[in-house]
Amino acid sequence: MAIAATYQQIDTNHISIAKFGFEVDWTIDTAADYDTTMVLVFLEGRDGTTNILSVAGLETSNPVPVPGSEVYLSKNNGLSFEDQEFWFSEVDSSGLASKTAWLDIANIQVNPYFKTHAMLWSQDHATLFITKTGGDTWSRRPVTLEYSPRTVVPHPTEPETSLLITSNGGHVYITQDMGDTYSGPYRSNVLSALWAPQLRSDGEPAQDAATTIFFVEEALEEGLALIVFQLRRTTDLFATTDDLLQPDIQTFSMVPENNMMFVSTFSLLTGAVALKASLDNGDTWEDVVIPIQEDHRDYGYSVIGHFNGSVFLVADNDNHESMPAGGQASANVYGATENSLNFTLVLDKLLYLDSNSYFAEVPNRPGTIAADIIAEGPNNTVGFESVLSFDGGATWNTLATSGKYPNGTAYDCGNCTLYSGYIQGTPDSVLVTKATYMAPYEGPPGLFLSEDGGKSWDMILVAPSAFYAINSDASIILTAESSLPTTTVQYTLDNGRTWLDYEFTESPVSVKMIKFVTEEDRTFHVYSTTGSNVYSTTGSNDTTASDGVSPRAASTWYATTIIFN
């Protein structure tokens, strides 16, 4: 892979453009079933700026990383990128040294406590790459363990030195010097393990809980020859362990902000489901009573959200049996405020697909919750609709449009309910795109703006399939076609009343709106390519986007920074 000299600066009346391209020149068989992929990770630089770590590589459909992964870093908000050395020197069959890197590009972990810290694990080379400088410098730590690491979790109060590692063999390792030495393997048949990030009232991790590790382990139920799952705890790095709950753990959820833990259990003997909670780091547990609806049965509980001091649980149940034929499964959501365990039903018929559902706080809109629910349609059909709550789940409102084009003329809309999955919010307004899949909306596709916090929606742009980005007060909206190659990025400075174009000068590209990162809030980054998949992450479950274009040959990625004057 080589970096192409395509950097340029362009000034217009409205914007300044900084462009930087790096050309992908793969030296492997391009006829193989490989997809090009870019992962973007946003880190904090040593001087407080935002660094952008870009990992470009190839993936198979498994997906399994293949030779060709490369890492770039921008330390100036995307104005330029530097090549990061992640190559391994190896000798091929001819005896010549070659450069190969099998990096797990999907396993870049940003430390939640120190945004300057990140880890990149190379499974094939058993090596951990560590940065403490926002990606500026990296150390390479070979990991010579008997069992290959599966997950790496930083310590809540000592993330610069201590890591908790679970392995493919169900064992646990601990390093307290960032990979120089390891202790373990501990236990066996461990399914998951994590530090207890119990928080003080000021939101910082509690020191007395820093060495507590909770883990779920398989165990043999004596006399029954049945495998069950048990929750255990250690406060002395596995020298001793406490058995907390048994016999069978379904789910284990933690809410650090409220110092709460929830465990859903299932009895193999009676089939009974129970929910227990702890408010004291697992020392004592209380039974939680859930107000189950009549003629329904809950099969298990897990935390689906915790924001604004409230905790929300989703119940896996059989609501779908009461829906029309062919209906999707649904679930109930129960909520409790503060540290209360008094849960009440806040939403029924939540769309529940493969144990996944959409129930989330709208970005930049504290207290506003978006969800997708089952909706009964005409002729005994079943669809879904998106709803918003402005009062913590007490009441819900449908995302319905005005049914008018941007010029004010009406259009025929069989179902004018928008899809909440693409909502981006500001303190005073929110913006949503038409869903490209599973959408209940049956009118013309476009971008829709609400200037009253989500109660009413107006189309501001007819767009077949768009990605977009907005700044914190929605004074700038940027958008581009997402499903087909395009050369144009559109932007508005007046809430969609007028639109202007920025035309790319390269060959047609598939443009992605990823994220804007700037203190002035007037800078946007557009990541584009002559044809590839592009993904984005902030180290948590933030936003991902894919255009579905998968080239089999060399291509060029561009990082375009648009600064509004």
XYZ file of C-alpha atoms in Angstrom:
565
model
C 0.000 0.000 0.000
C 1.349 3.426 -0.917
C 0.292 6.937 0.006
C -0.625 9.004 -3.044
C 0.419 12.676 -3.177
C -3.076 14.086 -3.650
C -3.243 16.590 -0.800
C -4.750 19.930 -1.825
C -6.338 23.000 -0.261
C -9.317 24.730 -1.894
C -10.948 27.967 -0.734
C -14.502 29.019 -1.654
C -16.927 31.613 -0.369
C -18.382 29.192 2.164
C -15.835 26.476 2.822
C -12.193 25.484 2.830
C -11.329 22.012 1.570
C -8.337 19.958 2.650
C -7.952 16.663 0.818
C -5.610 13.759 1.430
C -5.609 10.481 -0.474
C -3.823 7.202 0.063
C -3.757 4.665 -2.710
C -4.293 0.990 -2.045
C -1.954 -1.209 -4.059
C -2.636 -4.795 -3.029
C -0.009 -7.354 -3.980
C -2.160 -10.426 -3.406
C -4.512 -12.285 -5.722
C -7.331 -9.819 -6.384
C -9.497 -12.591 -7.818
C -9.946 -13.995 -4.319
C -13.096 -13.192 -2.365
C -11.736 -10.157 -0.525
C -13.516 -6.952 0.494
C -11.621 -3.747 1.198
C -12.471 -2.202 4.538
C -11.522 0.927 6.443
C -12.003 1.290 10.194
C -11.873 4.804 11.664
C -11.162 5.276 15.362
C -11.261 8.650 17.095
C -8.683 9.123 19.870
C -7.608 11.997 22.063
C -4.202 13.435 21.229
C -1.618 14.379 23.814
C -2.429 18.069 23.359
C -6.182 17.520 23.679
C -6.889 17.454 19.945
C -8.767 14.664 18.201
C -6.629 12.090 16.431
C -8.105 9.871 13.729
C -6.693 6.360 13.470
C -7.460 4.718 10.128
C -6.907 1.002 9.611
C -7.284 -0.057 5.989
C -7.272 -3.696 5.026
C -8.890 -6.628 3.285
C -11.449 -8.976 4.718
C -12.910 -12.251 3.551
C -16.601 -12.949 3.907
C -15.999 -14.785 7.220
C -14.752 -12.072 8.040
C -11.103 -13.002 8.648
C -8.271 -10.471 8.245
C -5.838 -11.260 5.434
C -2.410 -9.854 4.505
C -2.528 -6.202 3.604
C -3.773 -4.423 6.713
C -2.233 -0.972 7.152
C -2.631 1.739 9.778
C -2.639 5.519 9.249
C -2.907 8.347 11.760
C -4.092 11.937 11.429
C -3.031 14.335 14.188
C -4.676 17.390 12.628
C -8.345 16.421 12.296
C -7.920 14.750 8.911
C -5.838 17.400 7.137
C -3.151 14.759 6.591
C -2.396 11.140 7.504
C 0.867 9.456 8.466
C 1.742 5.832 7.829
C 2.023 3.835 11.066
C 4.503 0.958 11.104
C 2.622 -2.226 11.953
C 4.447 -4.548 9.583
C 6.116 -7.798 10.572
C 9.256 -8.848 8.708
C 8.848 -12.414 7.544
C 10.678 -14.668 5.115
C 8.763 -16.205 2.232
C 9.464 -19.527 0.472
C 12.101 -17.912 -1.742
C 14.095 -16.781 1.269
C 13.317 -13.095 0.722
C 11.947 -10.897 3.455
C 8.400 -9.707 2.879
C 5.995 -7.449 4.702
C 2.751 -8.970 5.942
C 0.361 -7.898 8.649
C -2.602 -9.936 9.770
C -4.213 -7.404 12.068
C -7.651 -7.919 13.541
C -8.932 -4.578 12.301
C -12.274 -5.085 14.009
C -10.656 -5.448 17.440
C -9.343 -1.944 18.092
C -10.271 -1.062 21.655
C -10.226 2.518 22.934
C -9.782 2.794 26.693
C -13.051 4.217 28.089
C -11.207 5.933 30.942
C -8.258 7.366 29.000
C -9.147 8.289 25.408
C -5.434 8.606 24.586
C -5.042 4.852 25.125
C -5.961 2.139 22.648
C -5.060 -1.487 21.962
C -4.851 -3.439 18.729
C -4.620 -7.220 18.970
C -2.926 -9.334 16.279
C -4.225 -12.875 16.690
C -1.879 -14.495 14.180
C 1.239 -12.883 15.609
C 0.110 -13.144 19.242
C 1.031 -9.497 19.686
C -0.661 -6.622 21.471
C -0.088 -3.116 20.064
C -0.536 -0.414 22.707
C -0.656 3.367 22.403
C -0.777 5.831 25.283
C -0.379 8.870 23.049
C -3.521 8.874 20.928
C -1.893 6.681 18.275
C 1.219 8.858 17.891
C 3.538 6.165 19.250
C 2.976 2.437 19.730
C 4.644 -0.312 21.718
C 4.522 -3.915 20.555
C 4.066 -6.549 23.272
C 4.313 -10.228 22.303
C 1.799 -12.275 24.270
C 3.112 -15.776 24.936
C 0.187 -17.405 26.682
C -0.832 -21.035 26.701
C -4.349 -20.077 25.590
C -5.046 -17.410 22.950
C -6.677 -14.202 24.264
C -10.313 -13.625 23.382
C -11.071 -10.325 25.135
C -8.866 -7.647 26.715
C -10.449 -5.390 29.368
C -8.632 -2.397 30.948
C -8.602 -1.918 34.715
C -11.132 0.735 35.916
C -8.649 2.672 38.078
C -5.293 1.494 36.720
C -5.893 1.275 32.948
C -2.330 2.308 32.138
C -0.883 -0.849 33.681
C -3.471 -3.561 34.300
C -5.469 -5.660 31.850
C -7.904 -8.528 32.322
C -7.710 -11.132 29.550
C -10.101 -13.993 28.887
C -8.904 -16.758 26.585
C -10.423 -19.114 24.063
C -9.842 -21.942 26.522
C -12.116 -20.399 29.132
C -9.209 -19.205 31.275
C -8.348 -15.793 32.716
C -5.008 -13.944 32.689
C -4.026 -10.687 34.378
C -1.168 -8.327 33.611
C -0.311 -5.484 35.983
C 2.581 -4.090 33.941
C 0.891 -3.715 30.531
C 2.005 -7.018 29.089
C 5.544 -7.397 30.444
C 4.447 -10.262 32.708
C 1.236 -12.221 33.160
C -0.345 -14.175 35.985
C -2.587 -17.120 35.281
C -4.209 -18.983 33.748
C -6.916 -18.842 36.402
C -10.022 -21.003 36.581
C -11.505 -22.916 33.673
C -14.700 -22.765 31.657
C -15.003 -19.008 32.218
C -17.512 -17.580 29.759
C -16.992 -13.909 30.603
C -15.115 -11.834 33.156
C -14.926 -8.123 33.931
C -13.603 -5.692 36.490
C -16.276 -4.096 38.659
C -16.294 -0.425 37.611
C -18.287 0.663 40.656
C -18.539 4.459 40.683
C -18.484 7.025 43.458
C -21.085 9.776 43.694
C -18.834 12.034 41.579
C -18.839 9.486 38.756
C -15.240 8.335 39.207
C -14.365 4.628 39.771
C -14.385 3.624 43.438
C -10.917 2.537 44.574
C -12.236 -0.151 46.916
C -13.991 -1.880 44.018
C -11.069 -1.693 41.616
C -9.752 -5.199 42.303
C -13.167 -6.871 42.220
C -13.664 -9.226 39.287
C -16.990 -10.824 38.429
C -17.039 -13.871 36.189
C -19.605 -16.305 34.854
C -18.441 -19.898 34.793
C -19.803 -23.197 33.614
C -20.364 -25.721 36.374
C -21.746 -29.238 36.707
C -24.932 -29.395 38.774
C -24.276 -32.166 41.300
C -26.613 -35.115 41.050
C -28.227 -33.898 37.832
C -25.356 -34.180 35.331
C -26.416 -30.817 33.898
C -24.239 -27.872 32.919
C -25.304 -24.645 34.611
C -23.860 -21.133 34.706
C -22.848 -19.541 37.992
C -21.844 -16.012 38.959
C -18.688 -15.758 41.040
C -16.519 -12.966 42.418
C -12.899 -12.524 43.443
C -11.315 -9.579 45.254
C -7.771 -10.984 45.477
C -6.939 -11.941 41.873
C -8.422 -15.442 42.115
C -6.615 -16.456 45.313
C -10.122 -16.966 46.685
C -13.533 -16.736 45.058
C -17.071 -16.175 46.286
C -20.042 -18.039 44.869
C -22.703 -15.370 44.473
C -25.650 -16.824 42.616
C -26.594 -20.244 41.351
C -27.697 -22.542 39.915
C -28.170 -21.054 36.448
C -27.366 -17.542 35.253
C -29.068 -16.364 32.072
C -27.720 -12.819 31.886
C -25.456 -10.628 34.004
C -25.805 -6.862 33.515
C -24.048 -3.991 35.265
C -25.051 -0.327 35.478
C -21.934 1.420 36.853
C -23.564 4.859 36.891
C -26.103 3.603 39.447
C -23.849 1.011 41.143
C -26.419 -1.625 40.202
C -26.099 -5.239 39.076
C -28.821 -7.427 37.632
C -28.874 -11.189 37.195
C -31.599 -13.088 35.391
C -31.812 -16.730 36.485
C -33.591 -19.781 35.152
C -34.357 -22.939 37.140
C -33.671 -26.159 35.268
C -35.928 -28.021 37.698
C -39.014 -25.795 37.720
C -38.537 -23.594 34.679
C -39.033 -20.519 36.847
C -37.451 -17.235 35.780
C -36.296 -14.737 38.394
C -34.578 -11.359 38.452
C -32.187 -10.377 41.226
C -30.396 -7.083 41.844
C -27.489 -5.930 43.993
C -26.714 -2.387 45.124
C -23.589 -3.231 47.155
C -21.101 -4.813 44.751
C -22.661 -8.262 44.981
C -22.649 -8.689 48.775
C -26.427 -8.905 49.006
C -29.106 -9.538 46.417
C -32.760 -8.602 46.288
C -35.564 -10.207 44.349
C -37.006 -7.786 41.804
C -40.719 -8.060 41.134
C -41.673 -7.341 37.527
C -45.330 -6.468 36.768
C -45.854 -9.099 34.088
C -48.892 -8.521 31.892
C -51.780 -10.938 32.082
C -51.536 -13.933 29.731
C -47.834 -13.293 29.139
C -44.735 -14.979 30.419
C -41.230 -13.537 30.663
C -38.288 -15.815 29.859
C -35.440 -13.583 30.981
C -34.309 -10.009 31.592
C -31.353 -7.842 30.644
C -30.466 -4.145 30.791
C -31.320 -2.422 27.508
C -30.526 1.138 28.546
C -29.534 3.407 31.420
C -29.689 7.168 31.008
C -30.775 10.211 33.013
C -30.677 8.198 36.234
C -33.170 5.613 34.968
C -32.579 1.937 34.238
C -34.545 0.056 31.581
C -34.867 -3.729 31.337
C -36.041 -5.679 28.313
C -37.993 -8.875 28.933
C -37.718 -11.775 26.521
C -41.324 -12.971 26.370
C -44.009 -14.421 24.141
C -45.890 -11.281 23.128
C -45.666 -12.386 19.512
C -48.213 -15.136 20.182
C -50.920 -12.488 20.501
C -49.942 -10.768 17.262
C -51.510 -11.475 13.851
C -50.193 -14.386 11.831
C -46.678 -13.862 10.568
C -45.974 -11.157 13.127
C -42.531 -10.374 14.479
C -41.621 -11.231 18.047
C -41.877 -8.374 20.505
C -40.842 -7.664 24.063
C -41.734 -5.492 27.041
C -39.536 -2.756 28.489
C -39.651 -1.965 32.211
C -38.149 1.156 33.787
C -37.139 2.371 37.244
C -35.786 5.770 38.291
C -32.757 6.619 40.453
C -31.652 3.590 42.528
C -35.181 2.268 42.829
C -35.976 -1.368 42.076
C -39.648 -0.535 41.595
C -39.979 -1.300 37.889
C -43.059 -0.408 35.878
C -44.025 -1.169 32.283
C -42.941 1.718 30.034
C -43.312 0.129 26.587
C -44.874 -3.022 25.196
C -44.546 -4.568 21.749
C -40.926 -3.479 21.364
C -39.639 -4.903 18.077
C -37.482 -7.837 19.163
C -35.334 -9.510 16.494
C -32.789 -12.197 17.416
C -32.551 -10.734 20.929
C -31.730 -7.332 19.396
C -33.971 -4.302 19.510
C -33.777 -0.555 19.073
C -34.307 1.365 22.309
C -31.889 4.240 22.800
C -31.495 7.820 23.921
C -31.411 10.261 21.007
C -27.844 11.600 20.605
C -27.437 15.076 22.130
C -31.025 14.983 23.448
C -30.871 13.879 27.128
C -34.170 12.400 28.230
C -35.491 11.786 24.709
C -35.808 8.057 23.978
C -36.359 6.464 20.560
C -37.702 2.944 20.037
C -39.177 0.678 17.374
C -42.430 -1.112 18.173
C -44.673 -3.655 16.485
C -47.617 -2.080 14.666
C -50.678 -3.851 13.305
C -51.461 -2.900 9.726
C -54.461 -3.410 7.432
C -55.662 -6.879 6.416
C -54.151 -8.553 9.485
C -50.615 -7.538 8.538
C -47.817 -6.627 10.897
C -45.228 -3.910 10.466
C -43.438 -1.604 12.823
C -43.249 2.060 13.666
C -40.803 4.292 15.487
C -41.789 6.255 18.577
C -40.226 8.956 20.756
C -40.642 9.646 24.454
C -39.841 13.062 25.924
C -40.611 12.126 29.538
C -38.470 9.065 30.253
C -40.899 6.527 28.810
C -44.130 7.711 30.465
C -45.705 8.654 27.109
C -44.769 7.941 23.490
C -45.223 9.825 20.204
C -45.066 8.489 16.645
C -42.493 9.981 14.249
C -45.006 11.198 11.672
C -44.195 13.601 8.821
C -46.267 16.487 7.510
C -46.621 14.674 4.182
C -45.262 17.595 2.162
C -42.314 18.130 -0.138
C -39.784 20.850 0.762
C -41.681 23.249 -1.562
C -44.877 22.729 0.448
C -46.822 20.552 -2.013
C -48.424 17.438 -0.563
C -47.516 13.881 -1.541
C -49.381 10.604 -1.186
C -48.071 8.680 1.816
C -49.531 5.322 2.776
C -47.527 5.358 5.998
C -45.787 8.570 7.008
C -43.995 7.106 10.042
C -40.232 7.629 9.935
C -37.529 5.267 11.145
C -35.735 6.312 14.333
C -32.540 4.385 13.656
C -30.890 7.317 11.871
C -31.828 10.103 14.277
C -29.198 12.661 15.165
C -30.162 15.315 17.683
C -29.251 18.771 18.892
C -30.581 20.603 21.955
C -33.306 22.257 19.840
C -33.878 20.075 16.776
C -33.385 16.569 15.447
C -32.839 15.165 11.976
C -33.749 11.750 10.592
C -33.253 9.913 7.296
C -35.629 7.478 5.688
C -34.635 3.934 6.499
C -33.029 1.960 3.690
C -34.383 -1.277 5.147
C -37.231 -2.300 7.442
C -38.742 1.150 6.952
C -42.438 1.699 7.728
C -42.351 4.960 5.749
C -44.095 4.673 2.367
C -43.672 8.186 0.985
C -40.880 9.668 -1.139
C -37.455 9.170 0.464
C -35.642 12.116 1.938
C -34.166 13.919 4.919
C -36.547 15.223 7.561
C -36.049 17.952 10.154
C -37.890 18.580 13.393
C -37.528 22.012 14.967
C -39.722 21.256 17.986
C -37.721 18.425 19.528
C -39.292 15.601 17.509
C -43.018 16.308 17.761
C -43.430 17.241 14.073
C -41.305 16.491 11.017
C -40.834 18.220 7.653
C -38.989 16.990 4.569
C -36.031 19.256 3.802
C -34.458 17.278 0.944
C -35.609 14.570 -1.458
C -32.842 11.973 -1.199
C -33.090 8.347 -2.397
C -30.610 7.062 0.186
C -28.495 9.467 2.171
C -25.962 9.656 4.933
C -25.733 12.949 6.742
C -24.037 14.827 9.567
C -25.032 17.870 11.595
C -23.206 20.131 14.001
C -24.312 20.787 17.569
C -26.895 23.484 16.786
C -27.974 22.137 13.363
C -26.758 25.324 11.677
C -24.858 23.114 9.212
C -26.205 19.919 7.651
C -24.056 17.854 5.306
C -25.362 14.963 3.203
C -24.447 12.672 0.311
C -25.866 9.724 -1.618
C -24.882 6.496 0.125
C -26.022 3.540 -1.958
C -24.689 4.561 -5.395
C -21.454 6.200 -6.601
C -21.662 9.977 -6.446
C -19.447 12.999 -6.950
C -21.449 15.510 -4.910
C -21.763 16.459 -1.273
C -24.653 18.768 -0.435
C -24.833 21.137 2.516
C -27.268 23.660 3.947
C -26.677 26.588 6.273
C -30.351 27.479 6.829
C -32.077 24.278 8.025
C -32.653 22.931 4.533
C -34.277 25.960 2.920
C -31.435 26.191 0.402
C -28.777 23.634 -0.543
C -25.296 24.070 -2.018
C -23.009 21.488 -3.635
C -19.384 20.534 -3.253
C -18.238 18.564 -6.313
C -15.494 15.975 -5.999
C -12.904 16.259 -8.764
C -11.910 12.585 -8.749
C -13.687 9.810 -10.571
C -17.139 8.933 -9.136
C -16.758 7.970 -5.508
C -18.956 6.392 -2.905
C -19.079 8.984 -0.140
C -19.582 8.359 3.545
C -20.574 10.819 6.240
C -18.630 9.480 9.229
C -18.173 12.084 11.907
C -17.201 15.696 12.440
C -14.563 16.385 15.075
C -13.667 19.960 15.947
C -13.854 22.303 18.890
C -15.256 25.077 16.709
C -17.991 22.721 15.478
C -17.650 23.947 11.891
C -15.427 21.178 10.532
C -16.695 18.026 8.838
C -14.706 15.027 7.605
C -15.877 13.194 4.483
C -14.314 9.779 3.928
C -14.699 8.610 0.342
C -13.300 5.975 -1.932
C -13.284 4.879 -5.528
C -15.093 1.820 -4.186
C -14.889 0.161 -0.754
C -16.639 -0.388 2.547
C -16.015 2.256 5.205
C -16.774 1.890 8.894
C -16.460 4.228 11.860
C -16.156 3.794 15.604
C -15.319 5.825 18.662
C -14.329 2.772 20.676
C -17.873 2.154 21.835
C -21.031 1.212 20.016
C -21.275 4.522 18.179
C -22.183 4.587 14.468
C -21.360 2.300 11.558
C -22.125 2.753 7.911
C -21.564 0.616 4.808
C -22.325 1.282 1.171
C -22.197 -2.367 0.151
C -19.684 -1.676 -2.644
C -16.963 -4.320 -2.489
C -14.170 -3.902 -5.045
C -11.792 -6.704 -5.921
C -8.934 -4.522 -7.163
C -6.764 -1.593 -6.136
C -8.570 1.571 -5.043
C -7.959 4.944 -3.441
C -9.379 6.296 -0.192
C -9.790 10.017 0.377
C -10.109 11.950 3.600
C -11.695 15.303 2.803
C -11.937 17.921 5.528
C -14.584 20.602 4.954
C -14.168 23.693 7.114
C -17.044 26.174 7.040
C -15.775 29.751 7.174
